[in-house]
Amino acid sequence: MPGQTMMEGIAPVADRSLGFSVAARNVRGQMVRLDAALNAVLAAHDYPAPLARLLAEALTVTALLGAVLRQDDGQLTVQAQAKNGAVDLLVCDYRAGAIRGYLNFDPDAAITDGMTLDQLFGDGHLAITLHQTAASERYQGIVPLEGASIAEALEGYFANSEQLPTRIKVGVAGDAGTGWIAGGLLVQHLARRELDGERLDVAQLHPDWEHVATLAETTTVAELTDPELIAETLLWRLFHEEEVRITEGATPVRGCRCNPAHIRQVIESFPESERADMRGEDGMIGVDCKFCARVWRIAA
C-alpha cells in the first residue's frame, strides 16, 4: 500500500467490502461497512435497540466471513439456537454480497445493553454453514455461545476448530431514529505453506501474528463506524509499515430472496393434497418470510 497516494480521489462509500493481505506477515483480512443494507434489514423488524445491535453485529460478522470464505455464488449461514434466554434463534446469511437476517426473542424478557451471549441466549450454540453451489454438499462447524459477543465466539471457533488464529473487531452505532451503521475488521494468520513457505506449527504464538493481532486490537468502534473514514485510510493507520494488497469485494446489499414467483414454484412442488391443506378460506396459501417480516398470499 504505497502510502497516501492510493487514497487520493477515493470518496467515502457507506456499504462496502474490501479484502486485503499482508504477505510479509502471512495475514489475510477483510473490512466491511454496512449502512443502507443494514438499515433495510433492521427496518423490517421492530426490535428493541439492544437486539437491533445484536443483529447488526451478527450481520457484520456474516458479511466478513462470507466475503472471505465464499467468493462464488455459494451461501454462508450463521445461526444461533438457544433456550432459557431472551433470544432463542438468530439467523444471518450471505450470498455474493447479499445479506439478510432476523431473530426470535421473548418480548417479556428484560433486555439491556451490555448483556453477554450467555445472558442473551442462555444455553445454545452457534453454527457456521457453507453451502456449495453446484451440489448438495455443505460444511458445518459448531461453536458454543460463549464470550461477550458473537465475534468473540467465532474467534474461538477458528482458533480451536480450524487452527486458524483470527481477530474480529465489530462496531455498531446509531439507533432506529437516526439510522444504524456498522463496520467490521477480520484478520487471519495463514500457515506459511499456503504461501510457499515454512509450516507454522504454533501460529497462535508466532511473532508475526502477535504483531498483527496487537495492531487489530487498537481499532476502535468510532473508526469502524465513521462513514467518512474509508477502508484504505484505516488500513494505512494499521499497516503503514507493511506492503498491503487490497481487493474490492462485492458491495453489501439487503438480500431477502423471497418473491411471488419463487414462492409459487416451491409451493407447486408439493402434491395437490398437501396444497389443499395449506389454503385458507380465501383459497390463498400464506407464506411467512421471517427475513423480511412479510406474509405472502399465493394462489397455487
PDB file of C-alpha atoms in Angstrom:
ATOM      1  CA  MET A   1       0.000   0.000   0.000  1.00  0.00           C
ATOM      2  CA  PRO A   2       2.115   2.922  -1.242  1.00  0.00           C
ATOM      3  CA  GLY A   3       1.179   5.481   1.386  1.00  0.00           C
ATOM      4  CA  GLN A   4      -1.254   8.289   0.788  1.00  0.00           C
ATOM      5  CA  THR A   5      -1.164   8.095  -2.999  1.00  0.00           C
ATOM      6  CA  MET A   6      -3.554   5.140  -3.160  1.00  0.00           C
ATOM      7  CA  MET A   7      -6.154   7.109  -1.193  1.00  0.00           C
ATOM      8  CA  GLU A   8      -6.277  10.209  -3.373  1.00  0.00           C
ATOM      9  CA  GLY A   9      -9.575  10.705  -5.147  1.00  0.00           C
ATOM     10  CA  ILE A  10     -11.360   7.943  -3.209  1.00  0.00           C
ATOM     11  CA  ALA A  11     -14.720   9.122  -1.872  1.00  0.00           C
ATOM     12  CA  PRO A  12     -16.318   7.560   1.203  1.00  0.00           C
ATOM     13  CA  VAL A  13     -18.612   4.665   0.360  1.00  0.00           C
ATOM     14  CA  ALA A  14     -21.062   3.595   3.059  1.00  0.00           C
ATOM     15  CA  ASP A  15     -21.820  -0.033   2.086  1.00  0.00           C
ATOM     16  CA  ARG A  16     -18.533  -1.608   1.151  1.00  0.00           C
ATOM     17  CA  SER A  17     -16.397  -4.739   1.414  1.00  0.00           C
ATOM     18  CA  LEU A  18     -12.629  -4.722   0.946  1.00  0.00           C
ATOM     19  CA  GLY A  19     -10.264  -7.694   1.122  1.00  0.00           C
ATOM     20  CA  PHE A  20      -6.584  -7.316   1.894  1.00  0.00           C
ATOM     21  CA  SER A  21      -3.426  -9.296   2.554  1.00  0.00           C
ATOM     22  CA  VAL A  22      -0.117  -8.579   4.259  1.00  0.00           C
ATOM     23  CA  ALA A  23       2.180 -11.144   2.640  1.00  0.00           C
ATOM     24  CA  ALA A  24       5.191 -10.407   4.822  1.00  0.00           C
ATOM     25  CA  ARG A  25       3.130 -11.289   7.895  1.00  0.00           C
ATOM     26  CA  ASN A  26       1.199 -14.179   6.298  1.00  0.00           C
ATOM     27  CA  VAL A  27      -2.057 -12.420   7.027  1.00  0.00           C
ATOM     28  CA  ARG A  28      -5.291 -12.070   5.105  1.00  0.00           C
ATOM     29  CA  GLY A  29      -8.150  -9.850   6.118  1.00  0.00           C
ATOM     30  CA  GLN A  30     -11.480  -8.286   5.312  1.00  0.00           C
ATOM     31  CA  MET A  31     -13.126  -4.981   6.082  1.00  0.00           C
ATOM     32  CA  VAL A  32     -16.889  -4.363   5.849  1.00  0.00           C
ATOM     33  CA  ARG A  33     -19.052  -1.289   6.321  1.00  0.00           C
ATOM     34  CA  LEU A  34     -22.846  -1.671   6.447  1.00  0.00           C
ATOM     35  CA  ASP A  35     -25.154   1.330   6.146  1.00  0.00           C
ATOM     36  CA  ALA A  36     -28.123   1.259   3.749  1.00  0.00           C
ATOM     37  CA  ALA A  37     -28.052  -2.555   3.639  1.00  0.00           C
ATOM     38  CA  LEU A  38     -28.120  -2.762   7.426  1.00  0.00           C
ATOM     39  CA  ASN A  39     -30.924  -0.248   7.800  1.00  0.00           C
ATOM     40  CA  ALA A  40     -33.000  -2.047   5.175  1.00  0.00           C
ATOM     41  CA  VAL A  41     -32.738  -5.298   7.148  1.00  0.00           C
ATOM     42  CA  LEU A  42     -33.463  -3.736  10.545  1.00  0.00           C
ATOM     43  CA  ALA A  43     -36.327  -1.570   9.262  1.00  0.00           C
ATOM     44  CA  ALA A  44     -38.393  -4.702   8.591  1.00  0.00           C
ATOM     45  CA  HIS A  45     -38.433  -5.579  12.301  1.00  0.00           C
ATOM     46  CA  ASP A  46     -39.391  -3.782  15.493  1.00  0.00           C
ATOM     47  CA  TYR A  47     -36.537  -4.990  17.684  1.00  0.00           C
ATOM     48  CA  PRO A  48     -35.518  -3.352  20.980  1.00  0.00           C
ATOM     49  CA  ALA A  49     -32.309  -1.352  20.470  1.00  0.00           C
ATOM     50  CA  PRO A  50     -30.029  -3.929  22.214  1.00  0.00           C
ATOM     51  CA  LEU A  51     -31.335  -6.679  19.923  1.00  0.00           C
ATOM     52  CA  ALA A  52     -31.043  -4.476  16.837  1.00  0.00           C
ATOM     53  CA  ARG A  53     -27.377  -4.016  17.783  1.00  0.00           C
ATOM     54  CA  LEU A  54     -27.001  -7.760  18.289  1.00  0.00           C
ATOM     55  CA  LEU A  55     -28.407  -8.488  14.834  1.00  0.00           C
ATOM     56  CA  ALA A  56     -26.269  -5.696  13.340  1.00  0.00           C
ATOM     57  CA  GLU A  57     -23.178  -7.309  14.832  1.00  0.00           C
ATOM     58  CA  ALA A  58     -24.213 -10.724  13.522  1.00  0.00           C
ATOM     59  CA  LEU A  59     -24.868  -9.340  10.027  1.00  0.00           C
ATOM     60  CA  THR A  60     -21.457  -7.636  10.024  1.00  0.00           C
ATOM     61  CA  VAL A  61     -19.675 -10.808  11.087  1.00  0.00           C
ATOM     62  CA  THR A  62     -21.589 -12.796   8.469  1.00  0.00           C
ATOM     63  CA  ALA A  63     -20.591 -10.299   5.779  1.00  0.00           C
ATOM     64  CA  LEU A  64     -16.938 -10.534   6.883  1.00  0.00           C
ATOM     65  CA  LEU A  65     -16.903 -14.330   6.846  1.00  0.00           C
ATOM     66  CA  GLY A  66     -18.901 -14.551   3.640  1.00  0.00           C
ATOM     67  CA  ALA A  67     -16.538 -12.246   1.793  1.00  0.00           C
ATOM     68  CA  VAL A  68     -13.517 -14.267   2.993  1.00  0.00           C
ATOM     69  CA  LEU A  69     -14.882 -17.777   2.569  1.00  0.00           C
ATOM     70  CA  ARG A  70     -17.462 -17.524  -0.225  1.00  0.00           C
ATOM     71  CA  GLN A  71     -16.015 -15.903  -3.320  1.00  0.00           C
ATOM     72  CA  ASP A  72     -18.557 -17.560  -5.641  1.00  0.00           C
ATOM     73  CA  ASP A  73     -22.326 -17.793  -5.554  1.00  0.00           C
ATOM     74  CA  GLY A  74     -22.340 -20.166  -2.602  1.00  0.00           C
ATOM     75  CA  GLN A  75     -24.049 -19.278   0.632  1.00  0.00           C
ATOM     76  CA  LEU A  76     -22.716 -18.840   4.154  1.00  0.00           C
ATOM     77  CA  THR A  77     -25.120 -19.025   7.094  1.00  0.00           C
ATOM     78  CA  VAL A  78     -24.506 -18.082  10.712  1.00  0.00           C
ATOM     79  CA  GLN A  79     -27.208 -19.421  13.034  1.00  0.00           C
ATOM     80  CA  ALA A  80     -27.549 -19.285  16.812  1.00  0.00           C
ATOM     81  CA  GLN A  81     -30.049 -21.581  18.513  1.00  0.00           C
ATOM     82  CA  ALA A  82     -30.644 -21.496  22.241  1.00  0.00           C
ATOM     83  CA  LYS A  83     -33.036 -21.990  25.141  1.00  0.00           C
ATOM     84  CA  ASN A  84     -33.574 -20.391  28.545  1.00  0.00           C
ATOM     85  CA  GLY A  85     -32.632 -16.936  27.292  1.00  0.00           C
ATOM     86  CA  ALA A  86     -34.223 -13.836  25.816  1.00  0.00           C
ATOM     87  CA  VAL A  87     -33.254 -14.906  22.267  1.00  0.00           C
ATOM     88  CA  ASP A  88     -33.875 -18.448  21.052  1.00  0.00           C
ATOM     89  CA  LEU A  89     -32.951 -18.076  17.381  1.00  0.00           C
ATOM     90  CA  LEU A  90     -30.775 -15.780  15.273  1.00  0.00           C
ATOM     91  CA  VAL A  91     -30.128 -16.408  11.573  1.00  0.00           C
ATOM     92  CA  CYS A  92     -27.988 -14.456   9.094  1.00  0.00           C
ATOM     93  CA  ASP A  93     -26.751 -15.442   5.672  1.00  0.00           C
ATOM     94  CA  TYR A  94     -24.565 -14.132   2.879  1.00  0.00           C
ATOM     95  CA  ARG A  95     -24.505 -14.808  -0.845  1.00  0.00           C
ATOM     96  CA  ALA A  96     -22.431 -12.775  -3.319  1.00  0.00           C
ATOM     97  CA  GLY A  97     -22.672  -9.631  -1.195  1.00  0.00           C
ATOM     98  CA  ALA A  98     -26.362 -10.010  -0.322  1.00  0.00           C
ATOM     99  CA  ILE A  99     -27.059 -10.222   3.406  1.00  0.00           C
ATOM    100  CA  ARG A 100     -30.225 -10.932   5.357  1.00  0.00           C
ATOM    101  CA  GLY A 101     -31.082 -11.856   8.927  1.00  0.00           C
ATOM    102  CA  TYR A 102     -33.640 -11.995  11.722  1.00  0.00           C
ATOM    103  CA  LEU A 103     -34.012 -13.180  15.308  1.00  0.00           C
ATOM    104  CA  ASN A 104     -36.737 -14.510  17.604  1.00  0.00           C
ATOM    105  CA  PHE A 105     -36.970 -13.146  21.142  1.00  0.00           C
ATOM    106  CA  ASP A 106     -39.153 -13.159  24.213  1.00  0.00           C
ATOM    107  CA  PRO A 107     -40.927  -9.775  24.307  1.00  0.00           C
ATOM    108  CA  ASP A 108     -41.383 -10.111  28.076  1.00  0.00           C
ATOM    109  CA  ALA A 109     -37.686 -10.617  28.804  1.00  0.00           C
ATOM    110  CA  ALA A 110     -35.616  -7.845  30.391  1.00  0.00           C
ATOM    111  CA  ILE A 111     -33.108  -6.866  27.707  1.00  0.00           C
ATOM    112  CA  THR A 112     -30.443  -4.222  28.260  1.00  0.00           C
ATOM    113  CA  ASP A 113     -27.253  -3.062  26.562  1.00  0.00           C
ATOM    114  CA  GLY A 114     -24.053  -4.825  27.527  1.00  0.00           C
ATOM    115  CA  MET A 115     -25.555  -8.294  28.043  1.00  0.00           C
ATOM    116  CA  THR A 116     -23.222 -11.214  27.335  1.00  0.00           C
ATOM    117  CA  LEU A 117     -24.094 -14.070  24.995  1.00  0.00           C
ATOM    118  CA  ASP A 118     -24.925 -16.246  27.988  1.00  0.00           C
ATOM    119  CA  GLN A 119     -27.333 -13.618  29.328  1.00  0.00           C
ATOM    120  CA  LEU A 120     -28.980 -13.113  25.939  1.00  0.00           C
ATOM    121  CA  PHE A 121     -29.207 -16.708  24.746  1.00  0.00           C
ATOM    122  CA  GLY A 122     -28.966 -18.918  27.794  1.00  0.00           C
ATOM    123  CA  ASP A 123     -27.821 -22.372  26.666  1.00  0.00           C
ATOM    124  CA  GLY A 124     -27.076 -22.659  22.997  1.00  0.00           C
ATOM    125  CA  HIS A 125     -24.654 -22.979  20.112  1.00  0.00           C
ATOM    126  CA  LEU A 126     -23.558 -21.076  17.031  1.00  0.00           C
ATOM    127  CA  ALA A 127     -23.394 -22.911  13.707  1.00  0.00           C
ATOM    128  CA  ILE A 128     -21.441 -21.736  10.649  1.00  0.00           C
ATOM    129  CA  THR A 129     -22.613 -23.437   7.464  1.00  0.00           C
ATOM    130  CA  LEU A 130     -21.074 -23.247   3.990  1.00  0.00           C
ATOM    131  CA  HIS A 131     -23.459 -24.271   1.203  1.00  0.00           C
ATOM    132  CA  GLN A 132     -21.855 -25.339  -2.067  1.00  0.00           C
ATOM    133  CA  THR A 133     -23.228 -24.084  -5.364  1.00  0.00           C
ATOM    134  CA  ALA A 134     -23.315 -26.999  -7.779  1.00  0.00           C
ATOM    135  CA  ALA A 135     -24.020 -29.826  -5.347  1.00  0.00           C
ATOM    136  CA  SER A 136     -25.916 -30.631  -2.197  1.00  0.00           C
ATOM    137  CA  GLU A 137     -22.692 -30.692  -0.192  1.00  0.00           C
ATOM    138  CA  ARG A 138     -22.324 -28.453   2.789  1.00  0.00           C
ATOM    139  CA  TYR A 139     -19.814 -27.932   5.560  1.00  0.00           C
ATOM    140  CA  GLN A 140     -20.883 -27.018   9.079  1.00  0.00           C
ATOM    141  CA  GLY A 141     -18.919 -26.046  12.154  1.00  0.00           C
ATOM    142  CA  ILE A 142     -20.449 -25.573  15.586  1.00  0.00           C
ATOM    143  CA  VAL A 143     -19.182 -23.494  18.492  1.00  0.00           C
ATOM    144  CA  PRO A 144     -20.652 -22.847  21.959  1.00  0.00           C
ATOM    145  CA  LEU A 145     -22.340 -19.491  22.506  1.00  0.00           C
ATOM    146  CA  GLU A 146     -19.638 -18.270  24.852  1.00  0.00           C
ATOM    147  CA  GLY A 147     -17.982 -14.906  25.315  1.00  0.00           C
ATOM    148  CA  ALA A 148     -19.038 -11.295  25.312  1.00  0.00           C
ATOM    149  CA  SER A 149     -20.058 -11.203  21.647  1.00  0.00           C
ATOM    150  CA  ILE A 150     -20.693 -13.257  18.527  1.00  0.00           C
ATOM    151  CA  ALA A 151     -17.364 -12.041  17.157  1.00  0.00           C
ATOM    152  CA  GLU A 152     -15.586 -13.407  20.235  1.00  0.00           C
ATOM    153  CA  ALA A 153     -17.361 -16.769  19.945  1.00  0.00           C
ATOM    154  CA  LEU A 154     -16.268 -17.069  16.313  1.00  0.00           C
ATOM    155  CA  GLU A 155     -12.669 -16.215  17.178  1.00  0.00           C
ATOM    156  CA  GLY A 156     -12.739 -19.258  19.453  1.00  0.00           C
ATOM    157  CA  TYR A 157     -14.185 -21.383  16.677  1.00  0.00           C
ATOM    158  CA  PHE A 158     -11.422 -20.503  14.220  1.00  0.00           C
ATOM    159  CA  ALA A 159      -8.680 -20.962  16.810  1.00  0.00           C
ATOM    160  CA  ASN A 160      -9.912 -24.287  18.203  1.00  0.00           C
ATOM    161  CA  SER A 161     -11.694 -25.961  15.289  1.00  0.00           C
ATOM    162  CA  GLU A 162      -9.826 -24.600  12.289  1.00  0.00           C
ATOM    163  CA  GLN A 163      -6.425 -23.881  13.904  1.00  0.00           C
ATOM    164  CA  LEU A 164      -6.630 -20.504  12.187  1.00  0.00           C
ATOM    165  CA  PRO A 165      -5.724 -17.617  14.515  1.00  0.00           C
ATOM    166  CA  THR A 166      -8.351 -14.921  13.938  1.00  0.00           C
ATOM    167  CA  ARG A 167      -9.256 -11.481  15.285  1.00  0.00           C
ATOM    168  CA  ILE A 168     -12.658  -9.948  14.582  1.00  0.00           C
ATOM    169  CA  LYS A 169     -13.481  -6.375  15.550  1.00  0.00           C
ATOM    170  CA  VAL A 170     -17.045  -5.089  15.117  1.00  0.00           C
ATOM    171  CA  GLY A 171     -18.557  -1.694  15.819  1.00  0.00           C
ATOM    172  CA  VAL A 172     -22.227  -0.670  15.726  1.00  0.00           C
ATOM    173  CA  ALA A 173     -23.505   2.884  16.142  1.00  0.00           C
ATOM    174  CA  GLY A 174     -26.780   4.780  15.779  1.00  0.00           C
ATOM    175  CA  ASP A 175     -30.394   3.964  16.522  1.00  0.00           C
ATOM    176  CA  ALA A 176     -33.708   3.433  14.769  1.00  0.00           C
ATOM    177  CA  GLY A 177     -34.379   7.176  14.642  1.00  0.00           C
ATOM    178  CA  THR A 178     -31.100   8.415  13.188  1.00  0.00           C
ATOM    179  CA  GLY A 179     -30.175   5.229  11.344  1.00  0.00           C
ATOM    180  CA  TRP A 180     -27.680   2.450  12.028  1.00  0.00           C
ATOM    181  CA  ILE A 181     -24.147   1.958  10.761  1.00  0.00           C
ATOM    182  CA  ALA A 182     -21.791  -0.935  11.427  1.00  0.00           C
ATOM    183  CA  GLY A 183     -18.267  -1.846  10.489  1.00  0.00           C
ATOM    184  CA  GLY A 184     -16.023  -4.838  10.895  1.00  0.00           C
ATOM    185  CA  LEU A 185     -12.401  -5.900  10.582  1.00  0.00           C
ATOM    186  CA  LEU A 186     -11.239  -9.513  10.310  1.00  0.00           C
ATOM    187  CA  VAL A 187      -7.612 -10.653  10.210  1.00  0.00           C
ATOM    188  CA  GLN A 188      -6.390 -14.247   9.987  1.00  0.00           C
ATOM    189  CA  HIS A 189      -2.923 -15.793  10.130  1.00  0.00           C
ATOM    190  CA  LEU A 190      -2.316 -18.324   7.378  1.00  0.00           C
ATOM    191  CA  ALA A 191       0.097 -21.222   7.500  1.00  0.00           C
ATOM    192  CA  ARG A 192       3.222 -20.334   5.533  1.00  0.00           C
ATOM    193  CA  ARG A 193       2.894 -23.413   3.363  1.00  0.00           C
ATOM    194  CA  GLU A 194      -0.176 -21.768   1.847  1.00  0.00           C
ATOM    195  CA  LEU A 195       2.174 -19.015   0.721  1.00  0.00           C
ATOM    196  CA  ASP A 196       5.029 -21.339  -0.350  1.00  0.00           C
ATOM    197  CA  GLY A 197       6.926 -21.007   2.913  1.00  0.00           C
ATOM    198  CA  GLU A 198       7.635 -22.953   6.072  1.00  0.00           C
ATOM    199  CA  ARG A 199       4.805 -24.588   8.015  1.00  0.00           C
ATOM    200  CA  LEU A 200       3.803 -22.750  11.186  1.00  0.00           C
ATOM    201  CA  ASP A 201       3.002 -25.357  13.817  1.00  0.00           C
ATOM    202  CA  VAL A 202       2.489 -22.731  16.542  1.00  0.00           C
ATOM    203  CA  ALA A 203       0.929 -19.933  14.515  1.00  0.00           C
ATOM    204  CA  GLN A 204      -1.024 -18.667  17.526  1.00  0.00           C
ATOM    205  CA  LEU A 205       2.271 -17.679  19.191  1.00  0.00           C
ATOM    206  CA  HIS A 206       4.193 -16.619  16.100  1.00  0.00           C
ATOM    207  CA  PRO A 207       5.678 -13.095  16.333  1.00  0.00           C
ATOM    208  CA  ASP A 208       4.072 -12.089  13.014  1.00  0.00           C
ATOM    209  CA  TRP A 209       0.632 -12.978  14.338  1.00  0.00           C
ATOM    210  CA  GLU A 210       1.203 -11.361  17.730  1.00  0.00           C
ATOM    211  CA  HIS A 211       2.205  -8.154  15.926  1.00  0.00           C
ATOM    212  CA  VAL A 212      -0.844  -8.108  13.639  1.00  0.00           C
ATOM    213  CA  ALA A 213      -3.286  -9.114  16.389  1.00  0.00           C
ATOM    214  CA  THR A 214      -1.978  -6.301  18.593  1.00  0.00           C
ATOM    215  CA  LEU A 215      -2.482  -3.789  15.785  1.00  0.00           C
ATOM    216  CA  ALA A 216      -6.002  -5.073  15.069  1.00  0.00           C
ATOM    217  CA  GLU A 217      -6.957  -4.656  18.735  1.00  0.00           C
ATOM    218  CA  THR A 218      -6.254  -0.923  18.503  1.00  0.00           C
ATOM    219  CA  THR A 219      -9.151  -0.469  16.048  1.00  0.00           C
ATOM    220  CA  THR A 220     -11.980   1.468  17.689  1.00  0.00           C
ATOM    221  CA  VAL A 221     -15.749   1.453  17.264  1.00  0.00           C
ATOM    222  CA  ALA A 222     -15.532   5.082  16.163  1.00  0.00           C
ATOM    223  CA  GLU A 223     -13.146   4.137  13.347  1.00  0.00           C
ATOM    224  CA  LEU A 224     -15.240   1.185  12.203  1.00  0.00           C
ATOM    225  CA  THR A 225     -18.462   3.224  12.086  1.00  0.00           C
ATOM    226  CA  ASP A 226     -17.182   6.551  10.733  1.00  0.00           C
ATOM    227  CA  PRO A 227     -18.746   6.904   7.244  1.00  0.00           C
ATOM    228  CA  GLU A 228     -16.088   9.477   6.314  1.00  0.00           C
ATOM    229  CA  LEU A 229     -13.223   7.108   7.144  1.00  0.00           C
ATOM    230  CA  ILE A 230     -12.558   4.931   4.114  1.00  0.00           C
ATOM    231  CA  ALA A 231     -11.159   1.426   4.492  1.00  0.00           C
ATOM    232  CA  GLU A 232      -7.886   2.354   2.795  1.00  0.00           C
ATOM    233  CA  THR A 233      -7.234   5.066   5.377  1.00  0.00           C
ATOM    234  CA  LEU A 234      -7.848   2.690   8.277  1.00  0.00           C
ATOM    235  CA  LEU A 235      -5.588   0.056   6.715  1.00  0.00           C
ATOM    236  CA  TRP A 236      -2.921   2.740   6.319  1.00  0.00           C
ATOM    237  CA  ARG A 237      -3.204   3.565  10.014  1.00  0.00           C
ATOM    238  CA  LEU A 238      -2.794  -0.086  10.950  1.00  0.00           C
ATOM    239  CA  PHE A 239      -0.198  -1.282   8.465  1.00  0.00           C
ATOM    240  CA  HIS A 240       1.656   1.789   7.202  1.00  0.00           C
ATOM    241  CA  GLU A 241       4.975  -0.042   7.670  1.00  0.00           C
ATOM    242  CA  GLU A 242       3.866  -3.012   5.543  1.00  0.00           C
ATOM    243  CA  GLU A 243       3.029  -3.713   1.911  1.00  0.00           C
ATOM    244  CA  VAL A 244      -0.712  -4.317   1.765  1.00  0.00           C
ATOM    245  CA  ARG A 245      -2.552  -5.684  -1.248  1.00  0.00           C
ATOM    246  CA  ILE A 246      -6.246  -4.869  -1.485  1.00  0.00           C
ATOM    247  CA  THR A 247      -9.141  -6.377  -3.432  1.00  0.00           C
ATOM    248  CA  GLU A 248     -12.520  -4.710  -3.833  1.00  0.00           C
ATOM    249  CA  GLY A 249     -15.313  -7.014  -2.715  1.00  0.00           C
ATOM    250  CA  ALA A 250     -18.975  -7.263  -3.604  1.00  0.00           C
ATOM    251  CA  THR A 251     -20.958  -4.273  -2.337  1.00  0.00           C
ATOM    252  CA  PRO A 252     -23.167  -5.407   0.573  1.00  0.00           C
ATOM    253  CA  VAL A 253     -26.901  -5.157  -0.112  1.00  0.00           C
ATOM    254  CA  ARG A 254     -30.035  -6.343   1.637  1.00  0.00           C
ATOM    255  CA  GLY A 255     -30.696  -9.738   0.127  1.00  0.00           C
ATOM    256  CA  CYS A 256     -34.015 -11.257   1.114  1.00  0.00           C
ATOM    257  CA  ARG A 257     -34.660 -13.619  -1.791  1.00  0.00           C
ATOM    258  CA  CYS A 258     -38.388 -14.204  -1.384  1.00  0.00           C
ATOM    259  CA  ASN A 259     -40.623 -13.200  -4.279  1.00  0.00           C
ATOM    260  CA  PRO A 260     -44.027 -14.431  -5.531  1.00  0.00           C
ATOM    261  CA  ALA A 261     -42.637 -16.395  -8.476  1.00  0.00           C
ATOM    262  CA  HIS A 262     -40.103 -18.285  -6.350  1.00  0.00           C
ATOM    263  CA  ILE A 263     -42.598 -18.961  -3.559  1.00  0.00           C
ATOM    264  CA  ARG A 264     -45.196 -20.227  -6.051  1.00  0.00           C
ATOM    265  CA  GLN A 265     -42.610 -22.547  -7.595  1.00  0.00           C
ATOM    266  CA  VAL A 266     -41.811 -24.006  -4.173  1.00  0.00           C
ATOM    267  CA  ILE A 267     -45.487 -24.442  -3.278  1.00  0.00           C
ATOM    268  CA  GLU A 268     -46.269 -26.116  -6.584  1.00  0.00           C
ATOM    269  CA  SER A 269     -43.637 -28.745  -5.828  1.00  0.00           C
ATOM    270  CA  PHE A 270     -45.993 -30.095  -3.126  1.00  0.00           C
ATOM    271  CA  PRO A 271     -48.754 -32.585  -4.032  1.00  0.00           C
ATOM    272  CA  GLU A 272     -52.217 -31.081  -4.521  1.00  0.00           C
ATOM    273  CA  SER A 273     -53.493 -32.848  -1.400  1.00  0.00           C
ATOM    274  CA  GLU A 274     -50.926 -31.006   0.713  1.00  0.00           C
ATOM    275  CA  ARG A 275     -51.566 -27.676  -1.023  1.00  0.00           C
ATOM    276  CA  ALA A 276     -55.270 -28.072  -0.261  1.00  0.00           C
ATOM    277  CA  ASP A 277     -54.467 -28.297   3.445  1.00  0.00           C
ATOM    278  CA  MET A 278     -52.371 -25.123   3.184  1.00  0.00           C
ATOM    279  CA  ARG A 279     -55.102 -22.974   1.635  1.00  0.00           C
ATOM    280  CA  GLY A 280     -57.105 -20.548   3.721  1.00  0.00           C
ATOM    281  CA  GLU A 281     -60.777 -19.717   3.365  1.00  0.00           C
ATOM    282  CA  ASP A 282     -59.925 -17.299   0.564  1.00  0.00           C
ATOM    283  CA  GLY A 283     -58.220 -20.077  -1.393  1.00  0.00           C
ATOM    284  CA  MET A 284     -54.793 -18.495  -0.960  1.00  0.00           C
ATOM    285  CA  ILE A 285     -51.730 -20.006   0.693  1.00  0.00           C
ATOM    286  CA  GLY A 286     -49.978 -17.779   3.199  1.00  0.00           C
ATOM    287  CA  VAL A 287     -46.184 -17.957   3.420  1.00  0.00           C
ATOM    288  CA  ASP A 288     -44.459 -16.090   6.246  1.00  0.00           C
ATOM    289  CA  CYS A 289     -40.945 -14.814   5.420  1.00  0.00           C
ATOM    290  CA  LYS A 290     -39.148 -14.194   8.712  1.00  0.00           C
ATOM    291  CA  PHE A 291     -36.312 -12.364   6.965  1.00  0.00           C
ATOM    292  CA  CYS A 292     -38.449  -9.578   5.527  1.00  0.00           C
ATOM    293  CA  ALA A 293     -41.254  -9.889   8.127  1.00  0.00           C
ATOM    294  CA  ARG A 294     -43.864 -10.225   5.417  1.00  0.00           C
ATOM    295  CA  VAL A 295     -46.661 -12.697   4.743  1.00  0.00           C
ATOM    296  CA  TRP A 296     -47.061 -13.554   1.061  1.00  0.00           C
ATOM    297  CA  ARG A 297     -50.512 -14.652  -0.161  1.00  0.00           C
ATOM    298  CA  ILE A 298     -50.082 -17.012  -3.098  1.00  0.00           C
ATOM    299  CA  ALA A 299     -52.656 -18.612  -5.391  1.00  0.00           C
ATOM    300  CA  ALA A 300     -51.351 -22.099  -6.126  1.00  0.00           C
TER     301      ALA A 300
END
